[in-house]
């Protein structure tokens, strides 16, 4: 078995405290076969842009590259996050398309490919991640790279009509056709992609998961739902309960129940709708006043994009309004926090919570939903309120599944979660935990890489 080469916009270096699903999966896979992780360094520096920063850690080689201001603006803030991100999250109204940023997106993909090629071996398997890097395979093929090339889309695949509204959709499809395997989060995403191919793509679906594209190239596609390191989260959460930050949160609640949400500050997460649903719950259940505290952790994200800045303002106003209208001298209903917490503390917070609120308007998977479940105390588990528009809802059937646009429905689910008898909480939790034990992060990467290597 040759090396694994992972290409993603963000690279997690060994000493970085980013224990997200992708970082855990990628490190595990790279350690197994040895390999290279390549991507953006996270820095913008006109002096050093285009230069490689390299590091070795055991059998893993990290190579990252700084970007110039212009490349960052066109590629990351521009086409990736102002055009593709809203489009892929069904928000055509927020799509901002320009030929200039599209050209920048292609320029940076070409630059990445050019820097990556000299680092490759002929028997490498290359795994490219997410919407920032769709043209990567095509660019590598231009340089004569013959390795197996896989792509995984972490975000949703939108309906074909939406995708076809993008001026360059045919070009993107052509880019995707250069891969050997495309992985989606759910079978719904796979189906929508195949619908697109049938209706708009220059190719045909031979059968589900097998397509023929340009020049008779055979492209395989499948659903590989990403997951978490379930035993690790469970033991981390159990241990975290005695961490100072978790104990402080527990003490500050004064025996009140906790509802928790943890999301990047992103319009796809449905935060204004969630805040309104919480307010509705308070209005409709005056007897519950003072009994439930809602902690929303929302680290600021992509602040170079205007919609994210506007959302921040909106949430500040809403949180202030809710607290102003419902708080008492000794109780604040909402705690709204923009800072980030170490991953271990978050798992401890999840374990303390009676209610987990995961109500995105669209989400590829949402690993917070899975982590919330894995972090619970088996004797006294909390209840997950989960949007039907998160990929996770296709696996976690025993959550309270809600439509995040239905404010009253989410308010009802909060009420149901708060009052749910222990026996029902345990039953629901056990079913979800069994699913997460079987389909964990190791299974995800093994299934994907086996499909890619064997194909
Ligand atoms: C989503 C995307 C990832 C991205 C992450 C954080 O989960 O699918 O590719 O890395 O958001 O966003 P950021 O823009 O900070 O990388």
Coordinates of N, CA and C in Angstrom, one line a residue, residues 254-391:
X254 N -26.7 26.6 39.3 CA -27.5 26.5 40.5 C -28.6 25.5 40.3
X255 N -28.3 24.3 39.9 CA -29.2 23.2 39.7 C -30.2 23.4 38.6
X256 N -30.1 24.5 37.8 CA -31.0 24.6 36.7 C -30.6 23.7 35.6
X257 N -31.6 23.3 34.7 CA -31.2 22.4 33.6 C -30.5 23.3 32.6
X258 N -29.7 22.7 31.8 CA -28.9 23.4 30.7 C -29.3 22.9 29.3
X259 N -29.5 23.9 28.5 CA -29.7 23.6 27.0 C -28.4 24.2 26.4
X260 N -27.8 23.4 25.4 CA -26.6 23.9 24.8 C -26.6 23.8 23.3
X261 N -26.0 24.8 22.7 CA -25.8 24.8 21.2 C -24.3 25.2 21.0
X262 N -23.7 24.6 20.1 CA -22.3 24.9 19.8 C -22.2 24.9 18.2
X263 N -22.0 26.1 17.7 CA -21.9 26.2 16.2 C -21.0 27.3 15.8
X264 N -20.3 27.2 14.7 CA -19.6 28.3 14.1 C -20.7 29.4 13.8
X265 N -20.3 30.7 13.9 CA -21.3 31.7 13.7 C -21.6 31.8 12.2
X266 N -22.5 31.0 11.7 CA -22.7 30.8 10.3 C -24.2 30.8 10.0
X267 N -24.6 31.5 8.9 CA -26.0 31.6 8.6 C -26.7 30.2 8.3
X268 N -25.9 29.2 8.0 CA -26.4 27.9 7.7 C -26.9 27.2 9.0
X269 N -26.5 27.7 10.1 CA -26.7 27.0 11.4 C -28.1 27.3 12.0
X270 N -28.8 28.2 11.4 CA -30.2 28.5 11.9 C -30.2 29.1 13.3
X271 N -29.2 30.0 13.6 CA -29.2 30.5 15.0 C -30.3 31.5 15.3
X272 N -30.6 32.5 14.4 CA -31.7 33.4 14.8 C -33.0 32.6 15.0
X273 N -33.3 31.6 14.2 CA -34.5 30.8 14.3 C -34.5 30.1 15.6
X274 N -33.3 29.6 16.0 CA -33.2 28.8 17.3 C -33.4 29.8 18.5
X275 N -32.8 31.0 18.4 CA -33.0 31.9 19.5 C -34.5 32.2 19.6
X276 N -35.2 32.4 18.5 CA -36.6 32.7 18.5 C -37.4 31.6 19.1
X277 N -37.0 30.4 18.8 CA -37.7 29.2 19.3 C -37.6 29.1 20.8
X278 N -36.4 29.5 21.3 CA -36.2 29.4 22.7 C -37.0 30.5 23.4
X279 N -37.1 31.7 22.8 CA -38.0 32.8 23.3 C -39.4 32.3 23.3
X280 N -39.8 31.6 22.2 CA -41.2 31.1 22.2 C -41.5 30.1 23.3
X281 N -40.5 29.3 23.5 CA -40.7 28.3 24.6 C -40.9 29.0 26.0
X282 N -40.1 30.1 26.2 CA -40.2 30.8 27.5 C -41.6 31.5 27.5
X283 N -42.1 32.0 26.4 CA -43.4 32.7 26.4 C -44.5 31.7 26.7
X284 N -44.4 30.5 26.1 CA -45.5 29.6 26.2 C -45.5 28.8 27.5
X285 N -44.3 28.8 28.2 CA -44.3 28.0 29.4 C -43.8 28.9 30.6
X286 N -44.6 29.8 31.0 CA -44.1 30.8 32.0 C -43.7 30.0 33.3
X287 N -44.3 28.9 33.5 CA -44.0 28.1 34.7 C -42.6 27.6 34.7
X288 N -42.0 27.6 33.5 CA -40.6 27.1 33.4 C -39.5 28.2 33.6
X289 N -40.0 29.4 33.8 CA -39.1 30.6 33.9 C -38.2 30.3 35.1
X290 N -36.9 30.5 34.8 CA -35.9 30.3 35.9 C -35.5 28.9 36.0
X291 N -36.0 28.0 35.2 CA -35.6 26.5 35.4 C -34.7 26.0 34.3
X292 N -34.5 26.7 33.2 CA -33.7 26.3 32.1 C -32.8 27.4 31.7
X293 N -31.5 27.1 31.5 CA -30.6 28.1 31.0 C -30.0 27.6 29.6
X294 N -30.1 28.5 28.7 CA -29.6 28.1 27.3 C -28.2 28.8 27.1
X295 N -27.2 27.9 26.9 CA -25.9 28.4 26.6 C -25.6 28.2 25.1
X296 N -25.4 29.3 24.4 CA -25.0 29.2 23.0 C -23.6 29.6 22.8
X297 N -22.7 28.7 22.4 CA -21.4 29.0 22.0 C -21.3 29.1 20.5
X298 N -20.8 30.3 20.1 CA -20.8 30.6 18.6 C -19.5 31.3 18.2
X299 N -18.4 30.6 18.1 CA -17.2 31.3 17.7 C -17.3 32.0 16.3
X300 N -16.8 33.2 16.3 CA -16.9 34.0 15.1 C -16.1 33.3 13.9
X301 N -16.7 33.4 12.7 CA -16.2 32.6 11.6 C -16.3 33.5 10.4
X302 N -15.3 33.4 9.5 CA -15.3 34.1 8.1 C -15.7 35.5 8.2
X303 N -15.1 36.3 9.1 CA -15.6 37.7 9.3 C -15.2 38.6 8.1
X304 N -14.5 38.0 7.2 CA -14.2 38.8 5.9 C -15.4 38.8 5.0
X305 N -16.4 38.1 5.3 CA -17.6 38.0 4.5 C -18.8 38.8 5.1
X306 N -19.4 39.7 4.4 CA -20.4 40.6 5.0 C -21.5 39.9 5.7
X307 N -22.0 38.8 5.1 CA -23.2 38.2 5.7 C -22.9 37.6 7.1
X308 N -21.7 37.3 7.3 CA -21.3 36.7 8.6 C -21.3 37.9 9.7
X309 N -20.8 39.0 9.2 CA -20.8 40.2 10.1 C -22.2 40.6 10.4
X310 N -23.0 40.6 9.4 CA -24.4 41.0 9.6 C -25.1 40.1 10.6
X311 N -24.9 38.8 10.5 CA -25.5 37.8 11.3 C -25.1 38.0 12.8
X312 N -23.8 38.4 12.9 CA -23.3 38.6 14.3 C -24.1 39.7 15.0
X313 N -24.3 40.8 14.2 CA -25.1 41.9 14.8 C -26.5 41.5 15.1
X314 N -27.1 40.7 14.2 CA -28.5 40.2 14.4 C -28.6 39.4 15.7
X315 N -27.6 38.5 15.9 CA -27.7 37.6 17.1 C -27.5 38.4 18.4
X316 N -26.6 39.4 18.3 CA -26.4 40.2 19.5 C -27.7 40.9 19.9
X317 N -28.4 41.4 18.9 CA -29.6 42.1 19.2 C -30.7 41.1 19.8
X318 N -30.8 40.0 19.1 CA -31.8 39.0 19.6 C -31.5 38.5 21.0
X319 N -30.3 38.2 21.3 CA -29.9 37.7 22.6 C -30.2 38.7 23.6
X320 N -29.9 40.0 23.3 CA -30.1 41.1 24.3 C -31.6 41.2 24.5
X321 N -32.4 41.1 23.4 CA -33.8 41.3 23.5 C -34.5 40.2 24.3
X322 N -34.0 38.9 24.1 CA -34.6 37.8 24.8 C -34.2 37.9 26.3
X323 N -33.0 38.2 26.6 CA -32.6 38.4 28.0 C -33.3 39.6 28.7
X324 N -33.4 40.7 27.9 CA -34.1 41.9 28.5 C -35.6 41.6 28.8
X325 N -36.2 40.8 28.0 CA -37.6 40.5 28.1 C -37.9 39.4 29.1
X326 N -37.0 38.5 29.4 CA -37.3 37.3 30.2 C -36.5 37.2 31.5
X327 N -35.4 37.9 31.6 CA -34.5 37.6 32.7 C -35.1 38.1 34.0
X328 N -34.5 37.5 35.1 CA -34.9 37.9 36.4 C -33.7 38.4 37.1
X329 N -33.8 39.0 38.3 CA -32.7 39.5 39.0 C -31.6 38.4 39.3
X330 N -32.1 37.1 39.4 CA -31.1 36.1 39.7 C -31.1 35.0 38.6
X331 N -31.5 35.3 37.4 CA -31.5 34.3 36.3 C -31.5 35.0 35.0
X332 N -30.5 34.6 34.1 CA -30.4 35.1 32.8 C -30.7 33.9 31.9
X333 N -31.8 33.9 31.1 CA -32.2 32.8 30.3 C -31.1 32.3 29.3
X334 N -30.5 33.3 28.6 CA -29.5 32.9 27.6 C -28.1 33.4 27.9
X335 N -27.2 32.5 27.6 CA -25.8 33.0 27.7 C -25.2 32.8 26.3
X336 N -24.8 33.9 25.7 CA -24.4 33.9 24.3 C -22.9 34.2 24.3
X337 N -22.1 33.3 23.8 CA -20.6 33.4 23.9 C -20.0 33.2 22.6
X338 N -19.1 34.2 22.2 CA -18.4 34.0 20.9 C -17.1 33.4 21.0
X339 N -16.6 33.1 22.2 CA -15.3 32.5 22.3 C -15.3 31.0 22.0
X340 N -14.1 30.5 21.7 CA -14.0 29.0 21.4 C -13.5 28.3 22.7
X341 N -13.8 27.1 22.9 CA -13.4 26.4 24.1 C -12.6 25.1 23.6
X342 N -11.7 24.7 24.5 CA -10.9 23.4 24.1 C -12.0 22.3 24.0
X343 N -11.7 21.4 23.1 CA -12.6 20.4 22.7 C -13.0 19.6 23.9
X344 N -12.1 19.3 24.8 CA -12.4 18.4 26.0 C -13.4 19.2 26.9
X345 N -13.3 20.5 27.0 CA -14.3 21.2 27.9 C -15.6 21.1 27.2
X346 N -15.7 21.2 25.9 CA -17.0 21.1 25.2 C -17.7 19.8 25.5
X347 N -16.9 18.7 25.5 CA -17.5 17.4 25.7 C -18.1 17.4 27.1
X348 N -17.4 18.0 28.1 CA -17.9 18.1 29.5 C -19.2 18.9 29.5
X349 N -19.2 20.0 28.8 CA -20.4 20.9 28.7 C -21.6 20.0 28.2
X350 N -21.3 19.3 27.1 CA -22.4 18.4 26.5 C -23.0 17.5 27.6
X351 N -22.1 16.9 28.4 CA -22.5 15.9 29.3 C -23.4 16.5 30.4
X352 N -23.1 17.8 30.7 CA -23.9 18.5 31.7 C -25.3 18.8 31.3
X353 N -25.4 18.9 29.9 CA -26.7 19.5 29.4 C -27.8 18.5 29.4
X354 N -29.0 19.0 29.6 CA -30.2 18.2 29.5 C -30.7 18.2 28.0
X355 N -30.4 19.3 27.3 CA -30.9 19.5 26.0 C -29.8 19.9 25.1
X356 N -29.6 19.2 23.9 CA -28.6 19.7 22.9 C -29.4 20.2 21.7
X357 N -29.1 21.4 21.3 CA -29.9 22.1 20.3 C -29.0 22.1 19.0
X358 N -29.3 21.3 18.0 CA -28.6 21.3 16.8 C -29.6 21.5 15.7
X359 N -29.8 22.8 15.3 CA -31.0 23.0 14.4 C -30.6 23.8 13.1
X360 N -29.6 23.3 12.4 CA -29.1 24.1 11.2 C -30.2 24.1 10.1
X361 N -30.2 25.1 9.3 CA -31.2 25.1 8.1 C -30.7 24.2 7.1
X362 N -29.4 24.0 7.0 CA -28.8 22.9 6.1 C -27.4 22.6 6.7
X363 N -27.1 21.3 6.7 CA -25.7 21.0 7.2 C -25.4 19.6 6.5
X364 N -24.1 19.5 6.1 CA -23.7 18.3 5.4 C -23.9 17.1 6.4
X365 N -23.3 17.2 7.6 CA -23.5 16.1 8.6 C -23.9 16.7 9.9
X366 N -23.0 17.5 10.5 CA -23.0 18.1 11.8 C -22.5 17.2 12.9
X367 N -21.3 17.3 13.2 CA -20.6 16.4 14.2 C -20.9 16.8 15.6
X368 N -21.4 18.0 15.8 CA -21.8 18.4 17.2 C -22.9 17.5 17.6
X369 N -23.9 17.2 16.7 CA -25.0 16.3 17.1 C -24.4 14.9 17.6
X370 N -23.5 14.4 16.8 CA -22.9 13.1 17.2 C -22.1 13.2 18.5
X371 N -21.3 14.2 18.6 CA -20.5 14.3 19.8 C -21.4 14.5 21.1
X372 N -22.5 15.3 20.9 CA -23.4 15.5 22.0 C -23.9 14.2 22.5
X373 N -24.3 13.3 21.6 CA -24.8 12.0 22.0 C -23.7 11.2 22.7
X374 N -22.5 11.1 22.1 CA -21.4 10.3 22.6 C -21.0 10.8 24.0
X375 N -21.2 12.1 24.3 CA -20.7 12.6 25.5 C -21.6 12.4 26.7
X376 N -22.8 11.9 26.5 CA -23.8 11.8 27.6 C -23.5 10.7 28.6
X377 N -24.0 11.0 29.8 CA -23.9 10.0 30.9 C -24.9 8.9 30.6
X378 N -24.5 7.7 30.5 CA -25.5 6.6 30.1 C -26.6 6.5 31.2
X379 N -26.3 6.8 32.4 CA -27.3 6.7 33.5 C -28.4 7.8 33.4
X380 N -27.9 9.0 32.9 CA -28.8 10.2 32.9 C -28.6 11.0 31.7
X381 N -28.9 10.4 30.5 CA -28.5 11.1 29.3 C -29.5 12.3 28.9
X382 N -28.9 13.3 28.3 CA -29.7 14.4 27.8 C -30.3 14.1 26.5
X383 N -31.1 15.0 26.0 CA -32.0 14.8 24.8 C -31.4 15.7 23.6
X384 N -31.3 15.1 22.5 CA -30.9 15.9 21.3 C -32.1 16.3 20.5
X385 N -32.1 17.7 20.2 CA -33.1 18.2 19.3 C -32.4 18.5 18.0
X386 N -32.8 17.8 17.0 CA -32.0 17.8 15.7 C -32.8 18.2 14.5
X387 N -32.2 19.1 13.7 CA -32.8 19.5 12.5 C -32.9 18.4 11.5
X388 N -34.1 18.3 10.8 CA -34.2 17.2 9.8 C -33.3 17.6 8.6
X389 N -32.7 18.8 8.5 CA -31.9 19.2 7.4 C -30.4 19.1 7.7
X390 N -30.1 18.4 8.7 CA -28.6 18.0 9.0 C -28.5 16.6 8.5
X391 N -27.3 16.3 7.9 CA -27.1 14.9 7.5 C -27.2 13.9 8.7

